[in-house]
Amino acid sequence: MDNQTLQSLKIALDATPENHELLMVVLRAGFEQEEYAQVYELLKKYNPDDFKGVHRQLVAEICLAADDPELALTFADADSGASLMLKARVYLALDRRPEGYTAYQAAVEKNPALEDPQFKTRLNAKVREFSQGKDRPRLKVISNDDTDDTELTRLLVPGETLTFKEVGGLEHIKKQIHKKIILPFQKPTLFQRFKKRVGGGILLYGPPGCGKTLLARATAGECQATFYNVVISDVLDMYIGESERKLHAVFEQARSNLPAVLFFDEMEALGGKRQYTREGTSSKLVSQFLSEMDGFSQSNQGVLILGATNVPWSIDAAFRRPGRFDRVLFVPPPDREARASILKFLLVDRPVADTINIDYLAKQTSGFSGADLTDLVETSVDEAIEDTLEQGSEVPLTDDHLKRALRQIKPTTLEWLTTARNYAKYSNESGQYNDVLTFLKKHGKG
């Protein structure tokens, strides 16, 4: 039926609106010609009770096509397989997926020929909403796979902004980072005048738990830059070529959201030495990584690349070439002053007695990392909670609790420092571990 015939039928229906058979002919013809808006307006002239039986399913189809799923639901009330499948589609349009899945199962049970795996997947999809910050719309994510909430949150929800104020100690490193990294972001015109490139690469190394990741996040906060925390699972893939493709996508994402900071933790997993794996896939990944850092095909202007590792001696030497990780910073265990600062920060907003001797604790925790100090405070808090439960009233954190915890917690940096000392003494031809030697000479005895 062409459009001219349809218009003629509508004129005839206007003359005889009580002609129900003619009404259904017009509705079906309009639906088949995808004139949904016209036939939907026509429906409004009639009472819902005017439609019976199979005619109600056609009306429901028209309402759904005209973006009125609420009205469509009132007409999709039959119990046939086709009507139940239509009801499932209506529920999906209303974002009532569990009810839609129930209707779909009932429809397939009545008529197995209606089974639609793709539609079933859409009904089973997980829907999550994320806030993108103040005055920004909420982001809705629909996943049809086994993507979990933790992964989506990490990818889509910006992490808490940190600055150097939240990082205890490491003043010397903060000054270096401010001079070499933050100033180029804050004074871009000055650096452009001297043709100094903004961005580049910095490798942080040191014992576990000494603040490398925290320092990287604080650097991004100081730069007011988008921070991308790239974990190993974001890049590595079991299929040949996929890891390289994912790594390229990570860099492209950063280049499209300038200024940006890319942070690669556990760098040795992505940039390990190639001398024993020249024919392996890890060798190709390292080559791709080096190519992305060089920025031959795409400029890395405005992209800061931060890497962190506990085993710098395992990273391929090519990463240290100027233009890649040309700035290598040693992040040592906190000194006495830094330990006192960290302990004060960890005790903020906790019920604490006035008698706690922070200076004594800082002196007794030589060799402790920031993570060790956190463990110390958490263990002492457990002691305070236990005393509170025994006495039936709140017992604040005291010096005694911390001293008891101190007898249980041991520094975890000593093994790393022993290994690093061997590399610094016997494998330091280029002077890359001079900072380690300086630290050991100054703090070797605590």
Short mmCIF file of C-alpha atoms in Angstrom, two decimals:
data_model
loop_
_atom_site.label_atom_id
_atom_site.label_comp_id
_atom_site.label_asym_id
_atom_site.label_seq_id
_atom_site.Cartn_x
_atom_site.Cartn_y
_atom_site.Cartn_z
CA MET A 1 0.00 0.00 0.00
CA ASP A 2 1.43 3.35 -1.06
CA ASN A 3 1.24 6.60 0.88
CA GLN A 4 -1.52 8.05 -1.34
CA THR A 5 -3.76 5.08 -0.61
CA LEU A 6 -3.03 5.42 3.10
CA GLN A 7 -4.05 9.08 3.04
CA SER A 8 -7.28 8.16 1.25
CA LEU A 9 -8.06 5.57 3.92
CA LYS A 10 -7.43 8.12 6.65
CA ILE A 11 -9.90 10.52 4.99
CA ALA A 12 -12.46 7.72 4.88
CA LEU A 13 -11.80 6.94 8.55
CA ASP A 14 -12.33 10.60 9.47
CA ALA A 15 -15.76 10.35 7.85
CA THR A 16 -16.61 7.09 9.66
CA PRO A 17 -14.57 7.01 12.92
CA GLU A 18 -16.75 4.21 14.33
CA ASN A 19 -15.60 1.83 11.55
CA HIS A 20 -13.28 -0.35 13.65
CA GLU A 21 -12.22 -2.62 10.78
CA LEU A 22 -11.13 0.39 8.72
CA LEU A 23 -9.25 1.75 11.75
CA MET A 24 -7.21 -1.45 12.04
CA VAL A 25 -6.43 -1.38 8.31
CA VAL A 26 -5.14 2.20 8.63
CA LEU A 27 -3.09 1.37 11.74
CA ARG A 28 -1.50 -1.68 10.15
CA ALA A 29 -0.73 0.18 6.92
CA GLY A 30 0.82 3.11 8.81
CA PHE A 31 2.89 0.76 10.94
CA GLU A 32 4.19 -1.11 7.88
CA GLN A 33 5.13 2.20 6.22
CA GLU A 34 6.87 3.30 9.45
CA GLU A 35 4.55 6.29 9.82
CA TYR A 36 4.65 5.76 13.57
CA ALA A 37 3.98 9.35 14.63
CA GLN A 38 0.87 9.65 12.42
CA VAL A 39 -0.80 6.43 13.54
CA TYR A 40 0.17 7.10 17.16
CA GLU A 41 -1.67 10.44 17.03
CA LEU A 42 -4.62 8.61 15.51
CA LEU A 43 -4.67 6.18 18.44
CA LYS A 44 -5.17 9.01 20.91
CA LYS A 45 -8.67 9.61 19.50
CA TYR A 46 -9.82 6.19 20.73
CA ASN A 47 -10.35 4.57 24.09
CA PRO A 48 -7.92 1.73 25.00
CA ASP A 49 -10.92 -0.53 25.60
CA ASP A 50 -11.87 -0.17 21.92
CA PHE A 51 -9.08 -2.62 21.03
CA LYS A 52 -9.51 -6.33 21.68
CA GLY A 53 -7.50 -9.51 21.20
CA VAL A 54 -4.73 -9.52 18.60
CA HIS A 55 -5.44 -5.89 17.79
CA ARG A 56 -3.99 -4.89 21.16
CA GLN A 57 -0.62 -6.35 20.17
CA LEU A 58 -0.50 -4.18 17.04
CA VAL A 59 -1.35 -1.11 19.12
CA ALA A 60 1.43 -2.02 21.57
CA GLU A 61 3.90 -2.30 18.67
CA ILE A 62 2.88 1.16 17.45
CA CYS A 63 3.25 2.72 20.91
CA LEU A 64 6.67 1.13 21.36
CA ALA A 65 7.82 2.36 17.95
CA ALA A 66 6.53 5.85 18.83
CA ASP A 67 8.68 5.92 22.01
CA ASP A 68 5.82 5.45 24.45
CA PRO A 69 6.72 2.17 26.20
CA GLU A 70 4.52 3.00 29.21
CA LEU A 71 1.40 2.98 27.04
CA ALA A 72 2.69 -0.02 25.10
CA LEU A 73 2.88 -2.00 28.35
CA THR A 74 -0.86 -1.53 28.98
CA PHE A 75 -1.64 -3.14 25.61
CA ALA A 76 0.93 -5.98 25.77
CA ASP A 77 -1.23 -8.02 28.15
CA ALA A 78 -1.84 -11.25 26.25
CA ASP A 79 -0.14 -14.51 27.23
CA SER A 80 0.85 -15.74 23.78
CA GLY A 81 4.52 -16.24 22.94
CA ALA A 82 4.59 -13.27 20.57
CA SER A 83 2.89 -10.98 23.09
CA LEU A 84 5.25 -12.03 25.87
CA MET A 85 8.23 -11.34 23.60
CA LEU A 86 6.78 -7.91 22.85
CA LYS A 87 6.37 -7.33 26.58
CA ALA A 88 10.05 -8.22 27.06
CA ARG A 89 11.00 -5.58 24.47
CA VAL A 90 8.82 -3.03 26.26
CA TYR A 91 10.45 -3.80 29.60
CA LEU A 92 13.87 -3.36 27.99
CA ALA A 93 12.80 0.06 26.67
CA LEU A 94 11.70 0.94 30.22
CA ASP A 95 15.07 -0.28 31.56
CA ARG A 96 13.29 -2.92 33.66
CA ARG A 97 15.61 -5.72 32.60
CA PRO A 98 14.80 -8.39 35.23
CA GLU A 99 11.08 -8.25 34.35
CA GLY A 100 11.98 -8.27 30.67
CA TYR A 101 14.12 -11.37 31.14
CA THR A 102 11.24 -13.13 32.92
CA ALA A 103 8.89 -12.27 30.05
CA TYR A 104 11.48 -13.45 27.52
CA GLN A 105 11.87 -16.82 29.26
CA ALA A 106 8.09 -17.27 29.32
CA ALA A 107 7.86 -16.41 25.61
CA VAL A 108 10.57 -18.92 24.64
CA GLU A 109 8.94 -21.58 26.80
CA LYS A 110 5.68 -21.11 24.89
CA ASN A 111 7.36 -20.85 21.48
CA PRO A 112 11.02 -21.99 21.23
CA ALA A 113 11.22 -20.49 17.72
CA LEU A 114 11.23 -17.04 19.32
CA GLU A 115 14.61 -17.61 20.99
CA ASP A 116 16.99 -14.70 20.31
CA PRO A 117 20.46 -14.99 21.94
CA GLN A 118 21.42 -11.37 21.16
CA PHE A 119 18.23 -10.02 22.70
CA LYS A 120 18.76 -12.27 25.73
CA THR A 121 22.27 -10.82 26.15
CA ARG A 122 20.87 -7.28 26.12
CA LEU A 123 18.37 -8.22 28.82
CA ASN A 124 21.15 -9.72 30.94
CA ALA A 125 23.47 -6.73 30.52
CA LYS A 126 24.67 -5.01 33.69
CA VAL A 127 23.83 -1.32 33.97
CA ARG A 128 25.91 0.94 36.19
CA GLU A 129 25.90 4.70 36.63
CA PHE A 130 28.95 6.75 37.58
CA SER A 131 29.23 10.35 38.68
CA GLN A 132 31.77 12.29 36.61
CA GLY A 133 32.08 15.08 39.13
CA LYS A 134 30.25 18.23 40.12
CA ASP A 135 28.11 19.88 37.41
CA ARG A 136 28.80 17.02 34.99
CA PRO A 137 26.24 14.47 33.78
CA ARG A 138 26.18 10.96 35.17
CA LEU A 139 27.66 8.31 32.92
CA LYS A 140 25.68 5.13 32.29
CA VAL A 141 27.63 2.01 31.31
CA ILE A 142 25.96 -1.11 29.93
CA SER A 143 28.25 -4.15 29.86
CA ASN A 144 27.39 -7.43 28.18
CA ASP A 145 30.46 -9.30 29.44
CA ASP A 146 31.92 -10.23 32.81
CA THR A 147 33.33 -6.74 33.44
CA ASP A 148 33.14 -6.18 37.17
CA ASP A 149 32.40 -3.04 39.17
CA THR A 150 35.98 -2.66 40.35
CA GLU A 151 37.35 -2.49 36.82
CA LEU A 152 34.70 -0.02 35.63
CA THR A 153 35.22 2.19 38.66
CA ARG A 154 38.97 2.30 38.09
CA LEU A 155 38.53 3.18 34.42
CA LEU A 156 35.66 5.66 34.63
CA VAL A 157 35.66 7.28 38.04
CA PRO A 158 38.46 9.80 38.57
CA GLY A 159 40.59 9.02 41.60
CA GLU A 160 40.88 11.34 44.55
CA THR A 161 43.07 14.33 43.72
CA LEU A 162 46.30 14.44 45.70
CA THR A 163 48.98 17.10 46.08
CA PHE A 164 52.44 17.10 47.62
CA LYS A 165 50.90 18.15 50.95
CA GLU A 166 49.49 14.63 51.32
CA VAL A 167 52.92 13.05 50.74
CA GLY A 168 55.06 12.93 53.86
CA GLY A 169 58.79 13.54 53.47
CA LEU A 170 60.64 13.14 50.14
CA GLU A 171 61.26 16.91 50.03
CA HIS A 172 64.36 16.58 47.84
CA ILE A 173 62.46 14.53 45.25
CA LYS A 174 59.47 16.90 45.37
CA LYS A 175 61.79 19.80 44.53
CA GLN A 176 63.26 17.90 41.58
CA ILE A 177 59.81 16.95 40.30
CA HIS A 178 58.57 20.53 40.72
CA LYS A 179 61.52 21.90 38.74
CA LYS A 180 61.60 19.29 35.99
CA ILE A 181 57.92 18.37 35.62
CA ILE A 182 55.42 20.70 37.26
CA LEU A 183 56.88 24.04 36.14
CA PRO A 184 56.72 23.11 32.42
CA PHE A 185 52.99 22.41 32.89
CA GLN A 186 52.39 25.60 34.90
CA LYS A 187 54.52 27.91 32.69
CA PRO A 188 54.06 26.49 29.18
CA THR A 189 54.69 29.82 27.41
CA LEU A 190 58.09 30.26 29.04
CA PHE A 191 59.17 26.76 28.09
CA GLN A 192 57.86 27.20 24.53
CA ARG A 193 59.94 30.36 24.27
CA PHE A 194 63.06 28.32 25.01
CA LYS A 195 61.76 25.43 22.86
CA LYS A 196 61.71 23.17 25.88
CA ARG A 197 59.40 20.19 25.47
CA VAL A 198 56.63 19.73 28.05
CA GLY A 199 56.31 16.12 29.13
CA GLY A 200 58.85 13.36 28.90
CA GLY A 201 59.53 10.37 31.09
CA ILE A 202 60.54 9.85 34.71
CA LEU A 203 61.37 6.54 36.34
CA LEU A 204 60.91 6.22 40.09
CA TYR A 205 62.64 3.34 41.83
CA GLY A 206 63.13 2.27 45.40
CA PRO A 207 61.97 -0.20 48.05
CA PRO A 208 58.31 -1.29 48.10
CA GLY A 209 55.91 0.87 50.07
CA CYS A 210 57.97 4.07 50.06
CA GLY A 211 55.50 6.25 48.17
CA LYS A 212 56.32 5.88 44.47
CA THR A 213 52.67 5.45 43.45
CA LEU A 214 51.52 8.15 45.87
CA LEU A 215 54.17 10.51 44.52
CA ALA A 216 53.02 9.87 40.95
CA ARG A 217 49.40 10.66 41.82
CA ALA A 218 50.45 13.81 43.68
CA THR A 219 52.51 14.90 40.66
CA ALA A 220 49.42 14.63 38.47
CA GLY A 221 47.45 16.63 41.04
CA GLU A 222 50.08 19.38 41.12
CA CYS A 223 50.09 19.54 37.30
CA GLN A 224 46.27 19.67 37.14
CA ALA A 225 46.58 16.89 34.57
CA THR A 226 44.47 13.85 33.77
CA PHE A 227 45.98 10.87 35.58
CA TYR A 228 45.94 7.40 33.97
CA ASN A 229 47.01 4.57 36.25
CA VAL A 230 47.93 1.83 33.77
CA VAL A 231 47.95 -1.61 35.38
CA ILE A 232 49.46 -4.72 33.84
CA SER A 233 46.07 -6.21 32.94
CA ASP A 234 45.29 -3.13 30.82
CA VAL A 235 48.11 -4.06 28.45
CA LEU A 236 49.10 -7.72 28.58
CA ASP A 237 47.04 -10.11 26.46
CA MET A 238 47.37 -13.79 25.62
CA TYR A 239 46.92 -13.19 21.88
CA ILE A 240 49.86 -12.18 19.70
CA GLY A 241 49.80 -8.50 18.81
CA GLU A 242 47.01 -7.57 21.22
CA SER A 243 49.34 -6.31 23.95
CA GLU A 244 51.03 -3.93 21.51
CA ARG A 245 47.64 -2.71 20.25
CA LYS A 246 46.40 -2.08 23.80
CA LEU A 247 49.57 -0.20 24.72
CA HIS A 248 49.16 2.02 21.65
CA ALA A 249 45.52 2.68 22.63
CA VAL A 250 46.63 3.77 26.11
CA PHE A 251 49.04 6.34 24.67
CA GLU A 252 46.42 7.55 22.16
CA GLN A 253 43.95 8.08 25.00
CA ALA A 254 46.49 10.23 26.85
CA ARG A 255 47.36 12.22 23.70
CA SER A 256 43.68 13.05 23.19
CA ASN A 257 43.25 14.39 26.76
CA LEU A 258 46.15 16.79 27.28
CA PRO A 259 47.77 17.49 29.65
CA ALA A 260 47.98 13.90 30.82
CA VAL A 261 50.10 11.75 33.10
CA LEU A 262 50.55 8.07 32.26
CA PHE A 263 51.67 6.06 35.25
CA PHE A 264 53.05 2.55 34.75
CA ASP A 265 53.51 0.71 38.02
CA GLU A 266 55.68 -2.42 38.14
CA MET A 267 57.52 -1.26 35.00
CA GLU A 268 59.62 -4.41 34.87
CA ALA A 269 56.54 -6.39 33.78
CA LEU A 270 56.15 -4.29 30.61
CA GLY A 271 59.72 -3.16 30.00
CA GLY A 272 61.92 -6.04 31.12
CA LYS A 273 65.31 -6.72 29.56
CA ARG A 274 65.17 -8.24 26.09
CA GLN A 275 68.52 -10.00 26.12
CA TYR A 276 66.93 -13.38 26.85
CA THR A 277 63.63 -12.91 24.99
CA ARG A 278 64.50 -11.47 21.58
CA GLU A 279 62.14 -13.88 19.83
CA GLY A 280 59.42 -13.71 22.46
CA THR A 281 56.29 -11.59 22.60
CA SER A 282 57.69 -9.61 25.56
CA SER A 283 60.49 -8.38 23.31
CA LYS A 284 57.97 -7.01 20.81
CA LEU A 285 56.04 -5.30 23.60
CA VAL A 286 59.21 -3.56 24.81
CA SER A 287 59.91 -2.39 21.25
CA GLN A 288 56.37 -1.02 20.97
CA PHE A 289 56.74 0.74 24.33
CA LEU A 290 59.98 2.39 23.21
CA SER A 291 58.39 3.47 19.94
CA GLU A 292 55.42 5.05 21.75
CA MET A 293 57.74 6.93 24.10
CA ASP A 294 59.76 8.28 21.17
CA GLY A 295 56.54 9.70 19.70
CA PHE A 296 57.60 9.35 16.06
CA SER A 297 54.12 8.79 14.61
CA GLN A 298 52.29 10.90 17.24
CA SER A 299 53.67 13.75 19.33
CA ASN A 300 53.90 13.20 23.08
CA GLN A 301 53.92 16.95 23.77
CA GLY A 302 51.97 17.44 27.00
CA VAL A 303 52.14 13.76 27.98
CA LEU A 304 54.20 12.93 31.06
CA ILE A 305 55.16 9.28 31.39
CA LEU A 306 55.88 8.08 34.91
CA GLY A 307 57.20 4.62 35.67
CA ALA A 308 57.77 2.95 39.02
CA THR A 309 59.70 -0.19 39.84
CA ASN A 310 61.28 -2.03 42.73
CA VAL A 311 63.85 -3.70 40.46
CA PRO A 312 65.42 -1.06 38.17
CA TRP A 313 68.19 -3.51 37.25
CA SER A 314 65.58 -5.66 35.46
CA ILE A 315 64.40 -2.89 33.10
CA ASP A 316 65.72 -2.79 29.54
CA ALA A 317 68.61 -0.33 29.21
CA ALA A 318 67.03 1.30 26.13
CA PHE A 319 64.43 2.96 28.37
CA ARG A 320 67.13 5.18 29.88
CA ARG A 321 68.00 6.87 26.62
CA PRO A 322 67.39 10.67 26.66
CA GLY A 323 63.86 11.37 25.50
CA ARG A 324 62.45 8.30 27.23
CA PHE A 325 63.03 7.76 30.96
CA ASP A 326 65.86 10.26 30.94
CA ARG A 327 65.18 11.29 34.54
CA VAL A 328 65.62 8.49 37.09
CA LEU A 329 64.78 9.31 40.72
CA PHE A 330 65.55 7.17 43.74
CA VAL A 331 62.67 7.11 46.25
CA PRO A 332 64.34 6.06 49.52
CA PRO A 333 62.76 4.93 52.77
CA PRO A 334 61.66 8.00 54.75
CA ASP A 335 64.25 9.58 57.03
CA ARG A 336 63.57 10.41 60.68
CA GLU A 337 61.90 13.74 59.97
CA ALA A 338 59.77 12.23 57.21
CA ARG A 339 58.74 9.32 59.44
CA ALA A 340 57.55 11.79 62.08
CA SER A 341 55.56 13.65 59.43
CA ILE A 342 53.99 10.42 58.15
CA LEU A 343 53.06 9.25 61.65
CA LYS A 344 51.40 12.59 62.43
CA PHE A 345 49.41 12.35 59.21
CA LEU A 346 48.34 8.76 59.95
CA LEU A 347 47.10 9.71 63.43
CA VAL A 348 44.90 12.59 62.24
CA ASP A 349 41.16 12.19 63.04
CA ARG A 350 41.76 9.23 65.36
CA PRO A 351 41.08 9.22 69.12
CA VAL A 352 44.64 9.80 70.31
CA ALA A 353 46.01 10.44 73.81
CA ASP A 354 48.13 13.54 74.39
CA THR A 355 51.07 11.48 75.64
CA ILE A 356 52.17 9.99 72.31
CA ASN A 357 55.85 10.69 71.67
CA ILE A 358 56.11 11.01 67.89
CA ASP A 359 59.84 11.81 67.98
CA TYR A 360 60.59 8.62 69.91
CA LEU A 361 58.57 6.52 67.45
CA ALA A 362 60.30 8.16 64.48
CA LYS A 363 63.68 7.34 66.01
CA GLN A 364 62.74 3.70 66.67
CA THR A 365 61.39 3.06 63.16
CA SER A 366 64.62 3.40 61.20
CA GLY A 367 64.32 1.56 57.88
CA PHE A 368 60.52 1.55 57.95
CA SER A 369 58.73 2.37 54.72
CA GLY A 370 55.54 4.40 54.54
CA ALA A 371 53.60 1.15 54.23
CA ASP A 372 55.37 -0.23 57.32
CA LEU A 373 54.39 2.87 59.30
CA THR A 374 50.78 2.49 58.15
CA ASP A 375 50.87 -1.13 59.32
CA LEU A 376 52.30 0.02 62.65
CA VAL A 377 49.45 2.48 63.23
CA GLU A 378 46.79 0.00 62.10
CA THR A 379 48.15 -2.68 64.44
CA SER A 380 48.16 -0.24 67.35
CA VAL A 381 44.57 0.73 66.51
CA ASP A 382 43.62 -2.95 66.79
CA GLU A 383 45.13 -2.94 70.27
CA ALA A 384 43.13 0.17 71.22
CA ILE A 385 39.88 -1.32 69.90
CA GLU A 386 40.51 -4.52 71.86
CA ASP A 387 41.03 -2.50 75.06
CA THR A 388 37.87 -0.51 74.32
CA LEU A 389 35.81 -3.69 74.01
CA GLU A 390 37.25 -5.08 77.25
CA GLN A 391 36.61 -1.91 79.29
CA GLY A 392 33.25 -1.03 77.75
CA SER A 393 34.25 2.59 77.06
CA GLU A 394 36.41 4.29 74.45
CA VAL A 395 40.13 3.93 75.03
CA PRO A 396 42.17 6.40 72.94
CA LEU A 397 45.31 5.37 71.10
CA THR A 398 48.25 5.65 73.48
CA ASP A 399 52.01 5.46 73.42
CA ASP A 400 51.78 1.99 74.95
CA HIS A 401 49.61 0.73 72.07
CA LEU A 402 52.14 1.98 69.54
CA LYS A 403 55.09 0.51 71.43
CA ARG A 404 53.35 -2.86 71.63
CA ALA A 405 52.73 -2.74 67.88
CA LEU A 406 56.35 -1.71 67.32
CA ARG A 407 57.51 -5.00 68.82
CA GLN A 408 55.46 -6.87 66.20
CA ILE A 409 56.20 -4.87 63.04
CA LYS A 410 59.57 -5.19 61.31
CA PRO A 411 60.91 -3.05 58.43
CA THR A 412 60.45 -4.57 54.98
CA THR A 413 63.04 -2.43 53.17
CA LEU A 414 66.20 -4.10 54.47
CA GLU A 415 66.21 -6.97 51.98
CA TRP A 416 65.76 -4.55 49.07
CA LEU A 417 68.54 -2.27 50.32
CA THR A 418 70.91 -5.24 50.61
CA THR A 419 70.24 -6.22 46.99
CA ALA A 420 70.48 -2.61 45.81
CA ARG A 421 73.80 -2.18 47.61
CA ASN A 422 75.28 -5.08 45.65
CA TYR A 423 74.18 -3.55 42.34
CA ALA A 424 75.40 -0.11 43.41
CA LYS A 425 78.85 -1.47 44.32
CA TYR A 426 79.46 -3.98 41.54
CA SER A 427 77.21 -2.97 38.63
CA ASN A 428 77.27 0.81 38.63
CA GLU A 429 79.53 1.67 35.71
CA SER A 430 77.30 4.49 34.48
CA GLY A 431 76.65 5.86 37.97
CA GLN A 432 72.94 5.11 37.78
CA TYR A 433 72.83 3.89 41.40
CA ASN A 434 74.91 6.69 42.94
CA ASP A 435 71.85 7.91 44.85
CA VAL A 436 71.57 4.50 46.50
CA LEU A 437 75.21 4.65 47.61
CA THR A 438 74.73 8.17 48.96
CA PHE A 439 71.69 7.07 50.93
CA LEU A 440 73.46 4.03 52.38
CA LYS A 441 76.45 6.12 53.46
CA LYS A 442 74.21 8.67 55.15
CA HIS A 443 71.59 6.38 56.69
CA GLY A 444 73.28 3.01 56.77
CA LYS A 445 73.16 3.01 60.55
CA GLY A 446 69.67 4.46 60.74
#
